[in-house]
Amino acid sequence: QVQLVESGGGLVQAGGSLRLSCAASERTFSTYAMGWFRQAPGKEREFVAAISRRGDITQYTDSVKGRFTISKDNAKNTVYLQMNSVGPEDTAVYYCGAGADTFRIQRGVYVGWGQGTQVTVSS
């Protein structure tokens, strides 16, 4: 199971920006598609974004399109989630996960995931 560690969460005002990072210890990081998902209190886990192994294909849930950007740096074994124009609805624990491809990631099929990082957006 690939080991992942998220960072970058915190408290941000509505309309602000935040960048989440997820570092992997695996030298095989480049062979994984990566994704972000989130879970708000009392709600089910929700897919947020996914990126292919080489970083040339990205997918987003509709509610974050145009505001969030996922990127992948295989040289640094790190995936990022740039969050712009955040709102209170984005408040959640954000997790990154590794998967075989973006298709599986969108459907919640992961081979490893991190402990999560809290994002809180104040209105």
CSV table of C-alpha atoms in Angstrom, one decimal:
chain,number,residue,atom,x,y,z
A,1,GLN,CA,0.0,0.0,0.0
A,2,VAL,CA,1.4,3.4,-1.0
A,3,GLN,CA,2.0,5.8,1.9
A,4,LEU,CA,0.7,9.3,1.4
A,5,VAL,CA,0.9,12.4,3.6
A,6,GLU,CA,-1.2,15.5,3.0
A,7,SER,CA,-0.4,19.0,4.1
A,8,GLY,CA,-1.5,22.6,3.5
A,9,GLY,CA,-4.9,22.6,5.1
A,10,GLY,CA,-6.1,25.3,7.4
A,11,LEU,CA,-8.5,28.1,8.0
A,12,VAL,CA,-9.2,30.4,5.0
A,13,GLN,CA,-11.8,33.1,4.4
A,14,ALA,CA,-14.4,32.7,1.7
A,15,GLY,CA,-13.1,33.8,-1.6
A,16,GLY,CA,-9.5,33.0,-0.7
A,17,SER,CA,-7.1,30.4,-1.8
A,18,LEU,CA,-5.3,27.4,-0.4
A,19,ARG,CA,-2.9,24.8,-1.9
A,20,LEU,CA,-2.9,21.3,-0.6
A,21,SER,CA,0.1,18.9,-1.1
A,22,CYS,CA,0.3,15.2,-0.9
A,23,ALA,CA,3.7,13.5,-0.7
A,24,ALA,CA,4.3,9.9,-1.4
A,25,SER,CA,7.2,7.8,-0.2
A,26,GLU,CA,7.0,5.5,-3.2
A,27,ARG,CA,9.6,5.6,-5.9
A,28,THR,CA,6.8,4.1,-8.1
A,29,PHE,CA,4.7,7.3,-7.6
A,30,SER,CA,4.8,8.0,-11.4
A,31,THR,CA,3.0,4.7,-12.0
A,32,TYR,CA,-0.1,5.9,-10.1
A,33,ALA,CA,-3.0,8.1,-11.0
A,34,MET,CA,-3.8,10.4,-8.1
A,35,GLY,CA,-6.9,11.9,-6.7
A,36,TRP,CA,-8.3,14.1,-4.0
A,37,PHE,CA,-11.5,13.4,-2.2
A,38,ARG,CA,-13.2,15.1,0.7
A,39,GLN,CA,-15.5,14.4,3.5
A,40,ALA,CA,-17.6,17.0,5.4
A,41,PRO,CA,-19.1,16.2,8.8
A,42,GLY,CA,-22.2,14.1,8.4
A,43,LYS,CA,-21.7,13.7,4.7
A,44,GLU,CA,-20.4,10.9,2.5
A,45,ARG,CA,-17.0,11.0,1.0
A,46,GLU,CA,-17.0,13.0,-2.2
A,47,PHE,CA,-14.7,12.8,-5.2
A,48,VAL,CA,-13.0,16.1,-5.9
A,49,ALA,CA,-10.3,15.7,-8.6
A,50,ALA,CA,-8.1,13.1,-10.4
A,51,ILE,CA,-5.0,13.2,-12.5
A,52,SER,CA,-3.5,10.6,-14.7
A,53,ARG,CA,-0.1,9.0,-14.2
A,54,ARG,CA,1.7,11.4,-16.5
A,55,GLY,CA,-0.5,14.3,-15.5
A,56,ASP,CA,-1.9,14.9,-18.9
A,57,ILE,CA,-5.5,14.1,-18.0
A,58,THR,CA,-7.5,15.7,-15.2
A,59,GLN,CA,-11.0,15.3,-14.0
A,60,TYR,CA,-13.1,17.3,-11.6
A,61,THR,CA,-16.4,17.1,-9.8
A,62,ASP,CA,-18.7,19.8,-11.2
A,63,SER,CA,-18.8,21.9,-8.0
A,64,VAL,CA,-15.1,22.6,-8.2
A,65,LYS,CA,-14.6,23.0,-11.9
A,66,GLY,CA,-13.0,26.3,-12.7
A,67,ARG,CA,-11.9,26.9,-9.1
A,68,PHE,CA,-9.7,23.9,-8.2
A,69,THR,CA,-6.7,22.6,-10.1
A,70,ILE,CA,-5.0,19.3,-9.6
A,71,SER,CA,-1.3,18.8,-10.6
A,72,LYS,CA,1.3,16.2,-10.3
A,73,ASP,CA,5.1,16.4,-10.0
A,74,ASN,CA,6.5,13.0,-10.5
A,75,ALA,CA,10.1,14.2,-9.8
A,76,LYS,CA,9.0,15.3,-6.3
A,77,ASN,CA,6.5,12.4,-5.8
A,78,THR,CA,3.9,15.0,-5.0
A,79,VAL,CA,0.4,15.8,-6.1
A,80,TYR,CA,-1.2,19.2,-5.4
A,81,LEU,CA,-4.7,20.7,-5.2
A,82,GLN,CA,-4.8,24.4,-5.8
A,83,MET,CA,-8.1,25.7,-4.4
A,84,ASN,CA,-9.3,29.2,-5.5
A,85,SER,CA,-12.5,31.1,-4.7
A,86,VAL,CA,-13.3,28.8,-1.9
A,87,GLY,CA,-16.6,28.9,-0.1
A,88,PRO,CA,-18.0,27.4,3.1
A,89,GLU,CA,-19.3,24.4,1.1
A,90,ASP,CA,-15.6,23.4,0.6
A,91,THR,CA,-15.1,22.9,4.3
A,92,ALA,CA,-14.1,19.3,4.8
A,93,VAL,CA,-11.2,16.9,5.5
A,94,TYR,CA,-9.4,16.5,2.3
A,95,TYR,CA,-7.7,13.2,1.5
A,96,CYS,CA,-5.4,12.2,-1.4
A,97,GLY,CA,-5.3,8.8,-2.8
A,98,ALA,CA,-3.4,6.7,-5.3
A,99,GLY,CA,-5.1,4.5,-7.9
A,100,ALA,CA,-4.6,2.5,-11.0
A,101,ASP,CA,-6.2,5.1,-13.2
A,102,THR,CA,-8.6,8.1,-13.1
A,103,PHE,CA,-11.6,5.9,-13.8
A,104,ARG,CA,-11.1,3.9,-10.6
A,105,ILE,CA,-10.2,7.0,-8.6
A,106,GLN,CA,-13.5,8.7,-9.6
A,107,ARG,CA,-15.3,5.6,-8.3
A,108,GLY,CA,-13.4,5.5,-5.0
A,109,VAL,CA,-11.1,2.6,-5.8
A,110,TYR,CA,-7.7,3.4,-4.3
A,111,VAL,CA,-4.6,1.4,-3.5
A,112,GLY,CA,-3.6,3.9,-0.8
A,113,TRP,CA,-4.6,7.1,0.9
A,114,GLY,CA,-3.4,9.6,3.4
A,115,GLN,CA,-4.6,10.7,6.8
A,116,GLY,CA,-6.3,13.8,5.6
A,117,THR,CA,-5.9,17.5,6.1
A,118,GLN,CA,-8.6,19.8,7.4
A,119,VAL,CA,-9.8,22.7,5.3
A,120,THR,CA,-12.1,25.2,7.0
A,121,VAL,CA,-13.6,28.1,5.1
A,122,SER,CA,-15.1,31.0,7.1
A,123,SER,CA,-17.8,33.1,5.6
